[in-house]
mmCIF file of C-alpha atoms in Angstrom:
data_model
loop_
_atom_site.group_PDB
_atom_site.id
_atom_site.type_symbol
_atom_site.label_atom_id
_atom_site.label_comp_id
_atom_site.label_asym_id
_atom_site.label_seq_id
_atom_site.Cartn_x
_atom_site.Cartn_y
_atom_site.Cartn_z
ATOM 1 C CA MET A 131 44.268 19.495 -5.654
ATOM 2 C CA THR A 132 44.389 15.725 -5.229
ATOM 3 C CA PHE A 133 41.389 13.709 -4.018
ATOM 4 C CA SER A 134 43.169 12.853 -0.781
ATOM 5 C CA ALA A 135 43.996 16.500 -0.143
ATOM 6 C CA PHE A 136 40.429 17.560 -0.904
ATOM 7 C CA PHE A 137 38.892 15.083 1.542
ATOM 8 C CA SER A 138 41.471 15.792 4.226
ATOM 9 C CA GLU A 139 40.510 19.490 4.079
ATOM 10 C CA ASN A 140 36.793 18.705 4.071
ATOM 11 C CA GLN A 141 36.453 16.410 7.041
ATOM 12 C CA TYR A 142 32.763 17.177 7.597
ATOM 13 C CA LEU A 143 31.967 16.286 3.995
ATOM 14 C CA THR A 144 33.962 13.093 4.334
ATOM 15 C CA SER A 145 32.167 12.132 7.540
ATOM 16 C CA GLY A 146 28.787 12.950 6.009
ATOM 17 C CA LEU A 147 29.459 10.807 2.952
ATOM 18 C CA ALA A 148 30.633 7.938 5.124
ATOM 19 C CA VAL A 149 27.536 8.094 7.327
ATOM 20 C CA GLY A 150 25.323 8.367 4.240
ATOM 21 C CA ALA A 151 26.949 5.350 2.641
ATOM 22 C CA LEU A 152 26.568 3.280 5.802
ATOM 23 C CA THR A 153 22.927 4.337 6.214
ATOM 24 C CA ALA A 154 22.159 3.544 2.583
ATOM 25 C CA SER A 155 23.847 0.148 2.806
ATOM 26 C CA PHE A 156 21.888 -0.642 5.954
ATOM 27 C CA TYR A 157 18.532 0.186 4.367
ATOM 28 C CA LEU A 158 19.350 -1.683 1.171
ATOM 29 C CA TYR A 159 20.278 -4.727 3.249
ATOM 30 C CA ARG A 160 17.026 -4.561 5.193
ATOM 31 C CA LEU A 161 14.923 -3.995 2.068
ATOM 32 C CA ARG A 162 16.333 -7.149 0.482
ATOM 33 C CA ARG A 163 16.381 -9.358 3.539
ATOM 34 C CA PRO A 164 13.228 -10.877 5.078
ATOM 35 C CA SER A 165 12.722 -10.282 8.774
ATOM 36 C CA LEU A 166 14.138 -12.978 11.040
ATOM 37 C CA THR A 167 13.566 -11.091 14.286
ATOM 38 C CA LEU A 168 10.855 -8.826 15.619
ATOM 39 C CA VAL A 169 10.994 -5.128 14.779
ATOM 40 C CA LYS A 170 9.201 -4.183 18.021
ATOM 41 C CA LEU A 171 11.244 -5.886 20.716
ATOM 42 C CA ASN A 172 9.529 -4.193 23.676
ATOM 43 C CA TRP A 173 6.038 -5.148 22.511
ATOM 44 C CA LYS A 174 2.961 -5.039 24.724
ATOM 45 C CA PRO A 175 0.301 -7.780 24.801
ATOM 46 C CA GLY A 176 -2.826 -7.029 22.808
ATOM 47 C CA ILE A 177 -1.285 -4.200 20.763
ATOM 48 C CA ILE A 178 -1.047 -4.581 16.991
ATOM 49 C CA TYR A 179 2.170 -3.125 15.604
ATOM 50 C CA TYR A 180 1.758 -2.012 12.004
ATOM 51 C CA ILE A 181 5.206 -2.220 10.388
ATOM 52 C CA ALA A 182 5.584 -0.046 7.297
ATOM 53 C CA PRO A 183 8.375 1.639 5.297
ATOM 54 C CA PRO A 184 9.634 4.901 6.821
ATOM 55 C CA ILE A 185 8.451 6.934 3.804
ATOM 56 C CA ARG A 186 4.946 8.387 3.445
ATOM 57 C CA PRO A 187 3.947 10.308 0.290
ATOM 58 C CA LYS A 188 2.324 13.727 0.553
ATOM 59 C CA SER A 189 -1.219 12.546 -0.247
ATOM 60 C CA LEU A 190 -1.216 8.977 1.064
ATOM 61 C CA PRO A 191 -0.741 7.193 4.396
ATOM 62 C CA SER A 192 1.536 4.625 2.702
ATOM 63 C CA ILE A 193 3.881 4.348 -0.242
ATOM 64 C CA SER A 194 2.181 1.029 -1.055
ATOM 65 C CA PRO A 195 -1.491 0.517 -2.016
ATOM 66 C CA TYR A 196 -1.370 -2.615 0.143
ATOM 67 C CA GLY A 197 -0.357 -0.399 3.048
ATOM 68 C CA VAL A 198 -3.288 1.928 2.372
ATOM 69 C CA LYS A 199 -5.563 -1.125 2.367
ATOM 70 C CA LEU A 200 -4.211 -2.639 5.578
ATOM 71 C CA GLU A 201 -4.105 0.544 7.636
ATOM 72 C CA THR A 202 -7.599 1.505 6.450
ATOM 73 C CA PHE A 203 -8.754 -1.944 7.555
ATOM 74 C CA LEU A 204 -7.211 -1.381 11.005
ATOM 75 C CA LYS A 205 -8.986 1.978 11.283
ATOM 76 C CA VAL A 206 -12.345 0.669 10.084
ATOM 77 C CA SER A 207 -12.144 -2.254 12.517
ATOM 78 C CA GLY A 208 -11.459 0.079 15.440
ATOM 79 C CA LEU A 209 -8.432 -1.952 16.490
ATOM 80 C CA ASP A 210 -5.778 -0.648 18.875
ATOM 81 C CA TYR A 211 -2.636 -0.425 16.784
ATOM 82 C CA GLU A 212 0.647 1.410 16.739
ATOM 83 C CA SER A 213 2.453 2.404 13.554
ATOM 84 C CA VAL A 214 6.162 1.532 13.483
ATOM 85 C CA LYS A 215 8.427 2.814 10.715
ATOM 86 C CA SER A 216 10.939 0.276 9.485
ATOM 87 C CA ALA A 217 12.612 -0.776 6.231
ATOM 88 C CA GLN A 218 12.520 -4.376 7.440
ATOM 89 C CA ARG A 219 10.571 -6.859 5.342
ATOM 90 C CA SER A 220 8.229 -9.487 6.766
ATOM 91 C CA PRO A 221 9.202 -13.164 7.136
ATOM 92 C CA LYS A 222 7.634 -13.717 3.681
ATOM 93 C CA GLY A 223 9.744 -10.895 2.261
ATOM 94 C CA ASN A 224 6.998 -8.299 1.752
ATOM 95 C CA PHE A 225 5.674 -5.173 3.405
ATOM 96 C CA PRO A 226 3.710 -3.857 5.165
ATOM 97 C CA PHE A 227 3.085 -6.439 7.861
ATOM 98 C CA ILE A 228 2.094 -6.590 11.527
ATOM 99 C CA GLU A 229 3.492 -7.919 14.772
ATOM 100 C CA TYR A 230 1.087 -9.067 17.459
ATOM 101 C CA ASN A 231 1.860 -10.666 20.813
ATOM 102 C CA GLY A 232 5.459 -11.313 19.846
ATOM 103 C CA LYS A 233 4.774 -12.838 16.424
ATOM 104 C CA ALA A 234 5.061 -11.408 12.898
ATOM 105 C CA TYR A 235 2.211 -11.858 10.405
ATOM 106 C CA SER A 236 2.845 -11.433 6.688
ATOM 107 C CA ASP A 237 0.718 -10.705 3.617
ATOM 108 C CA THR A 238 -2.147 -8.227 3.931
ATOM 109 C CA ASN A 239 -4.753 -10.809 2.871
ATOM 110 C CA LEU A 240 -3.648 -13.290 5.528
ATOM 111 C CA ILE A 241 -3.351 -10.514 8.100
ATOM 112 C CA MET A 242 -6.917 -9.347 7.503
ATOM 113 C CA ARG A 243 -8.170 -12.931 7.706
ATOM 114 C CA PHE A 244 -6.269 -13.524 10.951
ATOM 115 C CA LEU A 245 -7.525 -10.315 12.565
ATOM 116 C CA SER A 246 -11.121 -10.991 11.526
ATOM 117 C CA LYS A 247 -10.955 -14.260 13.486
ATOM 118 C CA GLU A 248 -9.096 -12.712 16.421
ATOM 119 C CA PHE A 249 -11.374 -9.681 16.821
ATOM 120 C CA GLN A 250 -15.103 -9.601 16.162
ATOM 121 C CA SER A 251 -14.982 -5.946 15.071
ATOM 122 C CA ALA A 252 -12.492 -6.876 12.338
ATOM 123 C CA ASP A 253 -14.928 -9.341 10.748
ATOM 124 C CA LEU A 254 -16.381 -6.693 8.468
ATOM 125 C CA ASP A 255 -18.623 -9.170 6.636
ATOM 126 C CA ARG A 256 -20.326 -10.474 9.772
ATOM 127 C CA TYR A 257 -23.545 -8.539 9.092
ATOM 128 C CA LEU A 258 -23.919 -9.782 5.512
ATOM 129 C CA SER A 259 -26.242 -12.563 4.450
ATOM 130 C CA ASP A 260 -24.641 -15.806 3.273
ATOM 131 C CA GLU A 261 -25.385 -14.807 -0.316
ATOM 132 C CA ASP A 262 -23.782 -11.383 0.091
ATOM 133 C CA LYS A 263 -20.794 -12.942 1.884
ATOM 134 C CA ALA A 264 -20.206 -15.060 -1.210
ATOM 135 C CA ARG A 265 -20.490 -11.979 -3.452
ATOM 136 C CA SER A 266 -18.224 -9.982 -1.165
ATOM 137 C CA LEU A 267 -15.556 -12.665 -1.339
ATOM 138 C CA ALA A 268 -15.739 -12.738 -5.150
ATOM 139 C CA PHE A 269 -15.489 -8.942 -5.386
ATOM 140 C CA TYR A 270 -12.675 -8.879 -2.831
ATOM 141 C CA TRP A 271 -10.512 -11.211 -4.893
ATOM 142 C CA MET A 272 -11.357 -9.432 -8.134
ATOM 143 C CA PHE A 273 -10.155 -6.176 -6.607
ATOM 144 C CA GLU A 274 -7.132 -7.801 -4.997
ATOM 145 C CA GLU A 275 -5.938 -10.013 -7.837
ATOM 146 C CA VAL A 276 -7.046 -8.017 -10.885
ATOM 147 C CA LEU A 277 -7.706 -4.347 -10.128
ATOM 148 C CA MET A 278 -4.743 -4.056 -7.749
ATOM 149 C CA ARG A 279 -2.423 -5.510 -10.388
ATOM 150 C CA CYS A 280 -3.798 -3.106 -12.975
ATOM 151 C CA LEU A 281 -2.893 -0.272 -10.597
ATOM 152 C CA VAL A 282 0.643 -1.634 -10.134
ATOM 153 C CA TYR A 283 1.031 -2.087 -13.912
ATOM 154 C CA LEU A 284 0.042 1.549 -14.548
ATOM 155 C CA GLY A 285 2.569 2.698 -11.966
ATOM 156 C CA MET A 286 5.371 0.675 -13.531
ATOM 157 C CA HIS A 287 4.387 1.766 -17.073
ATOM 158 C CA ASP A 288 5.535 5.345 -16.437
ATOM 159 C CA PHE A 289 7.660 4.703 -13.401
ATOM 160 C CA ALA A 290 9.715 7.902 -13.645
ATOM 161 C CA LYS A 291 6.638 10.106 -13.255
ATOM 162 C CA PHE A 292 4.945 7.733 -10.821
ATOM 163 C CA SER A 293 8.002 7.596 -8.549
ATOM 164 C CA GLN A 294 8.266 11.398 -8.496
ATOM 165 C CA GLU A 295 4.736 11.561 -7.114
ATOM 166 C CA LEU A 296 5.729 9.283 -4.252
ATOM 167 C CA ASP A 297 8.056 12.001 -2.964
ATOM 168 C CA ASN A 298 7.011 14.072 0.014
ATOM 169 C CA PRO A 299 8.400 17.643 -0.077
ATOM 170 C CA LYS A 300 8.392 17.686 3.734
ATOM 171 C CA SER A 301 10.675 14.653 3.977
ATOM 172 C CA GLY A 302 14.175 15.164 5.308
ATOM 173 C CA LEU A 303 17.311 14.644 3.232
ATOM 174 C CA ARG A 304 17.910 11.205 4.719
ATOM 175 C CA SER A 305 14.412 10.021 3.782
ATOM 176 C CA LYS A 306 14.775 11.402 0.255
ATOM 177 C CA ILE A 307 18.078 9.567 -0.234
ATOM 178 C CA ILE A 308 16.616 6.286 1.021
ATOM 179 C CA LEU A 309 13.507 6.683 -1.153
ATOM 180 C CA ASN A 310 15.254 7.709 -4.354
ATOM 181 C CA LEU A 311 18.271 5.448 -4.234
ATOM 182 C CA PHE A 312 16.851 2.286 -2.724
ATOM 183 C CA ILE A 313 13.118 2.033 -2.059
ATOM 184 C CA LYS A 314 12.124 3.164 -5.561
ATOM 185 C CA ARG A 315 14.593 0.756 -7.127
ATOM 186 C CA ALA A 316 13.318 -2.097 -4.966
ATOM 187 C CA ILE A 317 9.696 -1.245 -5.839
ATOM 188 C CA TYR A 318 10.377 -1.238 -9.572
ATOM 189 C CA ARG A 319 12.449 -4.417 -9.626
ATOM 190 C CA SER A 320 10.067 -6.359 -7.394
ATOM 191 C CA ASN A 321 6.848 -5.285 -9.107
ATOM 192 C CA THR A 322 7.976 -5.685 -12.707
ATOM 193 C CA THR A 323 9.182 -9.206 -11.933
ATOM 194 C CA LYS A 324 5.943 -10.130 -10.170
ATOM 195 C CA LEU A 325 3.774 -8.675 -12.934
ATOM 196 C CA TYR A 326 5.616 -10.667 -15.580
ATOM 197 C CA TYR A 327 5.287 -14.009 -13.795
ATOM 198 C CA GLN A 328 1.667 -13.293 -12.821
ATOM 199 C CA GLY A 329 0.900 -12.691 -16.491
ATOM 200 C CA PHE A 330 -0.140 -9.037 -16.251
ATOM 201 C CA GLY A 331 3.290 -7.821 -17.304
ATOM 202 C CA ARG A 332 2.782 -9.525 -20.685
ATOM 203 C CA PHE A 333 -0.265 -7.411 -21.565
ATOM 204 C CA ASN A 334 0.129 -4.250 -23.605
ATOM 205 C CA LEU A 335 -1.390 -1.037 -22.255
ATOM 206 C CA GLU A 336 -4.568 -1.278 -24.344
ATOM 207 C CA GLU A 337 -5.220 -4.853 -23.227
ATOM 208 C CA LEU A 338 -4.704 -3.947 -19.594
ATOM 209 C CA ARG A 339 -7.026 -0.945 -19.803
ATOM 210 C CA GLY A 340 -9.756 -3.234 -21.121
ATOM 211 C CA ILE A 341 -9.429 -5.423 -18.030
ATOM 212 C CA PHE A 342 -9.251 -2.311 -15.838
ATOM 213 C CA HIS A 343 -12.539 -1.010 -17.267
ATOM 214 C CA GLU A 344 -14.316 -4.331 -16.765
ATOM 215 C CA CYS A 345 -13.466 -4.315 -13.056
ATOM 216 C CA LEU A 346 -14.543 -0.699 -12.604
ATOM 217 C CA GLU A 347 -17.812 -1.311 -14.454
ATOM 218 C CA SER A 348 -18.577 -4.261 -12.173
ATOM 219 C CA ALA A 349 -17.782 -2.254 -9.046
ATOM 220 C CA ASN A 350 -19.831 0.701 -10.294
ATOM 221 C CA ALA A 351 -22.829 -1.522 -11.070
ATOM 222 C CA GLN A 352 -22.660 -3.225 -7.663
ATOM 223 C CA LEU A 353 -22.319 0.073 -5.814
ATOM 224 C CA ALA A 354 -25.125 1.824 -7.754
ATOM 225 C CA LYS A 355 -26.512 4.400 -5.296
ATOM 226 C CA LYS A 356 -25.693 2.502 -2.116
ATOM 227 C CA GLU A 357 -23.395 3.790 0.615
ATOM 228 C CA TYR A 358 -21.193 0.707 0.297
ATOM 229 C CA LEU A 359 -21.070 -2.288 -2.030
ATOM 230 C CA PHE A 360 -23.578 -4.276 0.028
ATOM 231 C CA GLY A 361 -25.650 -1.565 1.666
ATOM 232 C CA ASP A 362 -25.002 0.680 4.645
ATOM 233 C CA THR A 363 -22.196 -1.372 6.212
ATOM 234 C CA ILE A 364 -18.603 -1.401 5.012
ATOM 235 C CA SER A 365 -17.288 -4.796 3.938
ATOM 236 C CA ARG A 366 -13.819 -6.251 3.467
ATOM 237 C CA ALA A 367 -14.267 -5.811 -0.296
ATOM 238 C CA ASP A 368 -15.040 -2.112 0.275
ATOM 239 C CA VAL A 369 -11.751 -1.601 2.098
ATOM 240 C CA THR A 370 -9.780 -2.983 -0.843
ATOM 241 C CA LEU A 371 -11.785 -1.095 -3.471
ATOM 242 C CA PHE A 372 -11.460 2.169 -1.568
ATOM 243 C CA ALA A 373 -7.688 1.722 -1.106
ATOM 244 C CA ILE A 374 -7.216 1.238 -4.860
ATOM 245 C CA LEU A 375 -9.459 4.165 -5.845
ATOM 246 C CA TYR A 376 -7.891 6.461 -3.240
ATOM 247 C CA TYR A 377 -4.392 5.568 -4.456
ATOM 248 C CA MET A 378 -5.398 6.319 -8.054
ATOM 249 C CA HIS A 379 -6.817 9.710 -7.093
ATOM 250 C CA ALA A 380 -3.701 10.598 -5.083
ATOM 251 C CA ILE A 381 -1.233 9.669 -7.852
ATOM 252 C CA PRO A 382 -2.242 11.569 -11.050
ATOM 253 C CA SER A 383 0.276 9.801 -13.317
ATOM 254 C CA LEU A 384 -1.736 6.581 -12.985
ATOM 255 C CA GLY A 385 -4.420 8.258 -15.107
ATOM 256 C CA GLY A 386 -7.219 6.699 -13.086
ATOM 257 C CA ALA A 387 -8.749 9.726 -11.356
ATOM 258 C CA LYS A 388 -9.827 11.516 -14.534
ATOM 259 C CA LEU A 389 -11.125 8.338 -16.126
ATOM 260 C CA ILE A 390 -13.124 7.369 -13.033
ATOM 261 C CA SER A 391 -14.616 10.856 -12.591
ATOM 262 C CA GLU A 392 -15.719 10.965 -16.245
ATOM 263 C CA GLN A 393 -17.113 7.448 -16.581
ATOM 264 C CA TYR A 394 -17.871 6.266 -13.030
ATOM 265 C CA PRO A 395 -19.147 9.220 -10.974
ATOM 266 C CA SER A 396 -20.536 6.898 -8.281
ATOM 267 C CA LEU A 397 -17.027 5.589 -7.633
ATOM 268 C CA THR A 398 -15.662 9.134 -7.493
ATOM 269 C CA GLU A 399 -18.206 10.118 -4.841
ATOM 270 C CA TYR A 400 -17.573 6.862 -2.981
ATOM 271 C CA THR A 401 -13.839 7.651 -2.887
ATOM 272 C CA ARG A 402 -14.406 11.236 -1.775
ATOM 273 C CA LYS A 403 -16.686 10.300 1.134
ATOM 274 C CA ASN A 404 -14.474 7.517 2.425
ATOM 275 C CA HIS A 405 -11.343 9.606 2.062
ATOM 276 C CA GLN A 406 -12.941 12.259 4.276
ATOM 277 C CA ARG A 407 -14.116 9.564 6.682
ATOM 278 C CA PHE A 408 -10.832 7.728 7.139
ATOM 279 C CA TRP A 409 -7.943 9.915 5.886
ATOM 280 C CA PRO A 410 -8.967 13.609 6.040
ATOM 281 C CA GLU A 411 -5.442 14.621 7.060
ATOM 282 C CA TYR A 412 -4.155 13.703 3.581
ATOM 283 C CA LYS A 413 -5.205 16.107 0.839
ATOM 284 C CA ILE A 414 -5.840 14.873 -2.710
#
């Protein structure tokens, strides 16, 4: 049987392949192209629209650790927000991002800074002393610029296993196709390039683990037996630390959960309590 005869006799298969190809092309286009228009066109004043990829892993609220950080921040701050699934990137070319009062805001660090000025409840460091605010800022950037990149490096190091753990068995066929053919490829290409130019991609695994341990030791020492890094109140640095630790516990191939439980039990307990507090619907 010729190809033309086969497809003419299998019209449903032909239509399905055509629709699949168009859908895949559309998502690939949107993944590569920064947003030039709003995702939420019928937006309402005062509502924060959290724009994130349409794929959620089984044990995490976001495929991205930055998404876990940002959505946890929105929850902790008690802000009124609506989650919108979209493959569209932000104006700066990254995701997740937010739209608020008809304007898109990119980069989770800038978003958190903007919201903390816009809403008093989002200024998580407002109860800290000036000295602790300075410490919180230093810890925040250590977690963001060092520990977060260690996490990304570990994911890219064994990407085949890591990417399998991003799958959600409950996802539909369409979501699985988008994730496996396009989102995973975009994640790998984008992150390996960034890691190389940021310098982390030039470390070998042993060198990176040394840096990883230094950050965890500092966090463990600061936390000690306190509820949060600076006492009984959650800070902006706590949100970032928790997001990283939660992500490591949810993705076994990163190798972080076992290491943390064996060497940093305070961090393990810290992760467990905050996971139950903010994301009990996701089992790890």
